[in-house]
Coordinates of C-alpha atoms in Angstrom, one line a residue:
X597 CA -2.2 8.7 10.4
X598 CA -1.8 5.1 9.1
X599 CA -3.3 3.7 5.8
X600 CA -3.8 0.0 6.0
X601 CA -5.9 -2.4 3.9
X602 CA -6.2 -5.6 5.8
X603 CA -8.4 -6.1 8.5
X604 CA -6.1 -8.1 10.7
X605 CA -3.8 -5.1 10.5
X606 CA -6.2 -3.2 12.5
X607 CA -5.6 -5.2 15.7
X608 CA -2.0 -5.2 15.1
X609 CA -2.2 -1.1 15.0
X610 CA -4.4 -1.0 18.1
X611 CA -1.9 -2.9 20.2
X612 CA 1.0 -0.9 18.9
X613 CA -0.6 2.6 19.8
X614 CA -1.9 1.9 23.4
X615 CA 1.0 3.5 24.7
X616 CA 0.3 7.0 23.0
X617 CA -2.4 9.0 24.5
X618 CA -2.5 11.3 21.2
X619 CA -3.5 8.5 18.9
X620 CA -7.0 8.0 17.6
X621 CA -8.1 5.1 15.4
X622 CA -10.6 4.9 12.6
X623 CA -11.7 2.4 10.4
X624 CA -12.8 3.4 7.1
X625 CA -13.0 3.0 3.5
X626 CA -10.5 5.0 1.9
X627 CA -12.2 5.9 -1.0
X628 CA -14.9 7.6 1.0
X629 CA -12.5 8.6 4.1
X630 CA -14.0 11.4 6.2
X631 CA -12.1 12.4 9.3
X632 CA -12.4 15.7 11.4
X633 CA -8.6 16.3 11.6
X634 CA -5.6 16.9 9.3
X635 CA -2.3 15.0 10.1
X636 CA 1.4 15.9 10.0
X637 CA 2.4 12.5 8.9
X638 CA 0.6 9.8 6.8
X639 CA 2.1 6.6 5.9
X640 CA 1.6 3.3 4.3
X641 CA 4.0 0.4 4.2
X642 CA 2.4 -2.5 2.3
X643 CA -1.0 -1.0 3.1
X644 CA -3.4 0.5 0.4
X645 CA -0.2 2.0 -1.5
X646 CA 3.3 1.1 -1.8
X647 CA 6.3 1.1 -3.9
X648 CA 8.0 -1.9 -5.2
X649 CA 11.4 -1.8 -6.5
X650 CA 11.9 -3.7 -9.9
X651 CA 15.0 -3.5 -12.2
X652 CA 13.1 -1.2 -14.5
X653 CA 12.6 1.4 -11.3
X654 CA 9.9 1.9 -8.7
X655 CA 6.3 1.4 -9.3
X656 CA 3.5 2.3 -7.3
X657 CA 1.4 -0.9 -6.3
X658 CA -2.1 -0.3 -5.3
X659 CA -4.8 -2.7 -3.7
X660 CA -7.5 -0.5 -5.2
X661 CA -7.6 -1.8 -8.8
X662 CA -10.0 0.8 -10.1
X663 CA -8.1 4.0 -11.5
X664 CA -11.1 6.4 -10.5
X665 CA -11.2 4.9 -7.2
X666 CA -7.5 5.2 -6.9
X667 CA -8.0 9.0 -7.8
X668 CA -10.7 9.4 -5.2
X669 CA -8.9 7.6 -2.6
X670 CA -5.9 10.0 -3.0
X671 CA -7.8 12.9 -3.0
X672 CA -9.7 12.0 0.3
X673 CA -6.3 11.3 1.8
X674 CA -4.7 14.6 0.6
X675 CA -7.7 16.4 2.2
X676 CA -6.4 15.0 5.8
X677 CA -2.8 16.0 5.5
X678 CA -2.0 19.4 6.9
X679 CA -0.2 21.9 4.3
X680 CA 3.6 20.9 4.7
X681 CA 2.5 17.3 5.9
X682 CA 4.3 14.4 4.7
X683 CA 2.9 11.1 3.0
X684 CA 5.2 8.3 3.3
X685 CA 4.7 5.3 0.9
X686 CA 6.9 2.3 1.6
X687 CA 9.3 0.6 -0.5
X688 CA 9.3 -3.4 -0.7
X689 CA 10.9 -5.8 -3.1
X690 CA 9.2 -6.9 -6.4
X691 CA 6.6 -9.5 -6.5
X692 CA 7.4 -12.8 -8.1
X693 CA 6.1 -16.3 -8.4
X694 CA 7.4 -18.9 -6.0
X695 CA 6.6 -22.2 -4.5
X696 CA 7.9 -23.4 -0.8
X697 CA 7.3 -26.1 1.3
X698 CA 6.2 -25.2 4.9
X699 CA 6.7 -26.7 8.2
X700 CA 3.8 -29.3 7.9
X701 CA 4.6 -30.7 4.5
X702 CA 2.1 -28.5 2.7
X703 CA 3.3 -26.5 -0.2
X704 CA 2.6 -22.6 -0.2
X705 CA 2.9 -20.8 -3.6
X706 CA 2.4 -17.4 -5.3
X707 CA 1.7 -17.0 -9.2
X708 CA 1.9 -13.5 -10.8
X709 CA -0.3 -12.9 -14.0
X710 CA -0.2 -9.8 -15.6
X711 CA -3.5 -7.7 -16.5
X712 CA -4.2 -4.5 -18.3
X713 CA -3.7 -2.4 -15.6
X714 CA -1.2 -4.3 -13.0
X715 CA -1.5 -8.1 -12.1
X716 CA -3.1 -10.7 -10.6
X717 CA -1.6 -12.5 -7.6
X718 CA -2.8 -16.2 -6.8
X719 CA -2.0 -17.8 -3.4
X720 CA -2.1 -21.5 -3.0
X721 CA -1.8 -23.9 0.1
X722 CA -1.6 -27.4 -1.4
X723 CA -1.5 -30.8 0.2
X724 CA -0.4 -33.3 -1.7
X725 CA -2.8 -33.5 -4.7
X726 CA -5.4 -31.2 -3.1
X727 CA -5.8 -27.4 -3.0
X728 CA -6.4 -26.8 0.5
X729 CA -6.7 -23.0 0.4
X730 CA -6.6 -20.2 -2.7
X731 CA -6.8 -16.6 -2.5
X732 CA -6.9 -14.2 -5.5
X733 CA -5.9 -10.4 -5.3
X734 CA -5.9 -7.6 -8.1
X735 CA -3.3 -5.1 -8.0
X736 CA -3.3 -1.8 -9.9
X737 CA 0.4 -0.5 -10.7
X738 CA 1.7 2.9 -11.9
X739 CA 5.1 3.6 -13.2
X740 CA 7.1 6.0 -10.8
X741 CA 6.4 8.9 -13.1
X742 CA 2.4 8.1 -13.3
X743 CA 2.4 7.9 -9.6
X744 CA 4.2 11.3 -9.1
X745 CA 1.8 12.9 -11.6
X746 CA -1.2 11.2 -9.9
X747 CA -0.2 12.4 -6.3
X748 CA 0.8 15.9 -7.5
X749 CA -2.8 16.4 -9.1
X750 CA -4.0 16.2 -5.4
X751 CA -1.4 18.5 -4.0
X752 CA 1.3 15.7 -2.9
X753 CA 4.6 16.5 -4.3
X754 CA 7.6 14.4 -4.5
X755 CA 10.9 15.9 -3.8
X756 CA 14.0 13.6 -4.4
X757 CA 16.0 15.7 -2.1
X758 CA 13.9 14.6 0.9
X759 CA 13.9 10.9 0.1
X760 CA 14.1 9.4 3.5
X761 CA 17.4 8.3 4.6
X762 CA 16.5 4.9 5.5
X763 CA 15.3 4.2 2.0
X764 CA 12.1 2.3 3.6
X765 CA 9.8 5.1 2.0
X766 CA 9.2 7.5 -0.8
X767 CA 8.2 10.9 0.7
X768 CA 5.6 13.3 -0.6
X769 CA 4.9 16.8 0.8
X770 CA 1.6 18.4 0.9
X771 CA 1.5 21.8 -0.7

């Protein structure tokens, strides 16, 4: 099972799985997720949840800002992972401010502003002195220890011995 966030990723996923006859796609709200099956492996790489590697260590980043909704979503997800099954959460680089010229002469920038429970990320596309596009996203963050505890509360246990060899994922096992 793949856990994604953006609508545009659904089409990418549909194209990617066409060659597999044992794949079924379902588009749902993760907070109210309801599926008929349990799965051996579930992953999120930059989807709803992922880890970000900062100098202070790994932090769980969530596209769900509300703490209670994060708990509900993890509880729902956990119900659809088989005992002994895996949850793989991707590891990405840190979020940071930047500003860069794009090929058409416009400026694309991101600005990160801390909040009580995470951060707000502002995206801008500028053309000379006018703003062409803006987008704002709220992210909830958890320290690594908070994330381990949150997932363990729902039967998803981190085993440092099972850290994936590629170092692209943090692995949890459903008990």
